[in-house]
Steps between C-alpha positions, in 0.01 A plus 500: 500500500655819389567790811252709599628848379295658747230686666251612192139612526214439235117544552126493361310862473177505484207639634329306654793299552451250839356223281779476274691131490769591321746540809417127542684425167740774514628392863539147403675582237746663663557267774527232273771694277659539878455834480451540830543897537272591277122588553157560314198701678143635415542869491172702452497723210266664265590634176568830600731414777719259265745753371572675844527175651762353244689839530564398857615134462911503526728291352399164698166487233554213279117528392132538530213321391193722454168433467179678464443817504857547424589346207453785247682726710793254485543493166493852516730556751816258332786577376536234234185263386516127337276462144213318702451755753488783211248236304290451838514879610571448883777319657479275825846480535767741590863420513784698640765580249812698497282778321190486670201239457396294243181388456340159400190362465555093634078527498590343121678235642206442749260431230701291270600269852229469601319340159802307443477320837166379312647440180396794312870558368463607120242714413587523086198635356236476740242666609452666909300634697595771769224575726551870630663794419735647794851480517549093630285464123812676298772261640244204435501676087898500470509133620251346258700689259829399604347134476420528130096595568375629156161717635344545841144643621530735775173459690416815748142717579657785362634517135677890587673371801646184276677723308839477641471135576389461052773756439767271682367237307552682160863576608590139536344395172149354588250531337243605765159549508246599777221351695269552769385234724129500350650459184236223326833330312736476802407142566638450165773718590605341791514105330704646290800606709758292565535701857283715662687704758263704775670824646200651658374469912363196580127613486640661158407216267209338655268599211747245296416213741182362248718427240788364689453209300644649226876544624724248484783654697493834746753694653368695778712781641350470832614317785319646798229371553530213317315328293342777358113434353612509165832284569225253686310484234719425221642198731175353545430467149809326448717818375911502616523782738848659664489806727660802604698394728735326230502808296670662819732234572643505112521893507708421796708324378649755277498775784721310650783401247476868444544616869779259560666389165489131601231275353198445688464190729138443350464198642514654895302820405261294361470266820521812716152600293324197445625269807609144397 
C-alpha cells in the first residue's frame, strides 16, 4: 500500500445536505487506499454561498462533490471544465488543481453504471426515454449518447421548461423529440426504448405507472425512498429495474480517482453502500 502523503480534506455541498451518502463511499475509499489522514464531510451550501465558500478552502482541498442546488454554480465557478460537463451544463465535481478548479460532471458516469450493471452496455441506434427535464435529466442525455443511443423522448408537463434538457440533447447529436405524460402514443413510445431512465421525485412519474407494462428496463434516479411507485410498478410487471443508489455509487467512483489519483477500490465502496 503506497504512504499516505497526508492530511487532505474533500466534501459534499449541498443544500439540504444531511441525507447525502456519499461520505459513506468517499471515507471507505480512503481508508481502504490507507489514506488514513484524509477526510470527506457534508458541508451545507446553497448556490450562492459556493463561490465564497471555495474562496476560503486552503491548500489542504483535494476536492468537492456538489450536489443540488449547487451544481450550476460549480460549473460556473471553475477554472478549467472537461467536454461532458460543458455538454451537461453543470458540474458535480470540483477538483483542486495547480490553477484553480476543474470541473466534471461523473453524473455521466452514474447513468451509464448504473444500466450497465443490468446489461444495458451498447446503446447503437436505439431509441430512450428520459422522463423529466431538470438538471439529473441532462447527464442521463450525454450518457445515452455516449452509449451510441440514436433518438430519445424527453417526457416532462411542461414543453418551455424542457428546453434546456432538448437543447442538451441536440448538442450531443440526438435526435430528440418531446412528450407529455398524457401523450395518447407514449405507450408506444415507451416499448420502444431500449432504456427508460426516470430523473424526476418519486411521486414525479406516477401518472406513468398504467403503462408500466410497456418498459422493459428503467433507471430510476431515486434512491430515497425506495422503490418509488413507478420503479414498483415496472418490477411487478416483470420490467428490469436498478436505482439511484447505483447511479451514486458509479459517479463515485470517478470523484474519487480524481481526488486522490489512485484508482478506486470499487469493490469496498461498493460494500460500504450496499452491505455484503
Amino acid at each position: 500500500m503506497a504512504d499516505d502523503p497526508g492530511a487532505r480534506r474533500a466534501a459534499v455541498l449541498g443544500s439540504p445536505v444531511a441525507h447525502s451518502k456519499s461520505p459513506i463511499v468517499h471515507r471507505a475509499a480512503f481508508a481502504a487506499l490507507g489514506l488514513t489522514g484524509w477526510t470527506y464531510e457534508r458541508i451545507e451550501c446553497t448556490a450562492d454561498d459556493l463561490a465564497p465558500l471555495l474562496d476560503s478552502f486552503g491548500p489542504e482541498w483535494v476536492g468537492v462533490s456538489v450536489t443540488m442546488p449547487g451544481k450550476f454554480a460549480a460549473l460556473a465557478y471553475a477554472s478549467e471544465r472537461t467536454a461532458r460537463a460543458d455538454a451537461v451544463g453543470s458540474a458535480n465535481t470540483l477538483v483542486r488543481t495547480s490553477d484553480g478548479w476543474r470541473a466534471d460532471c461523473t453524473d455521466v458516469d452514474g447513468v451509464t453504471g448504473a444500466l450497465g450493471t443490468v446489461g444495458v452496455t451498447d446503446l447503437t441506434g436505439a431509441s430512450v426515454v428520459v422522463v423529466g427535464a431538470g438538471g439529473t435529466s441532462r447527464p442521463a442525455l450525454v450518457a445515452a449518447a455516449d452509449r451510441g443511443a440514436a433518438s430519445v423522448t424527453v417526457v416532462s408537463r411542461d414543453r418551455g421548461r424542457a428546453t434546456g434538457a432538448l437543447d442538451c440533447a441536440a448538442r450531443c447529436g440526438l435526435d430528440a423529440r418531446w412528450a407529455d405524460f398524457e401523450d395518447p402514443g407514449l405507450a408506444g413510445t415507451l416499448a420502444g426504448a431500449a432504456a427508460v431512465i426516470s430523473t424526476v421525485p418519486a411521486d414525479g412519474a406516477e401518472a406513468l405507472v398504467p403503462v408500466a407494462g410497456h418498459v422493459a428496463v428503467l433507471l430510476d434516479a431515486i434512491y430515497d425512498p425506495w422503490p418509488t411507485p413507478f420503479a414498483a410498478a415496472v418490477d411487478r410487471a416483470g420490467g428490469t429495474v436498478v436505482g439511484g443508489v447505483q447511479m451514486l455509487l458509479h459517479q463515485a467512483f470517478g470523484q474519487t480517482e480524481q481526488f486522490t489519483g489512485r484508482p478506486a477500490p470499487r469493490e469496498v465502496m461498493t460494500r460500504a453502500l450496499l452491505g455484503d
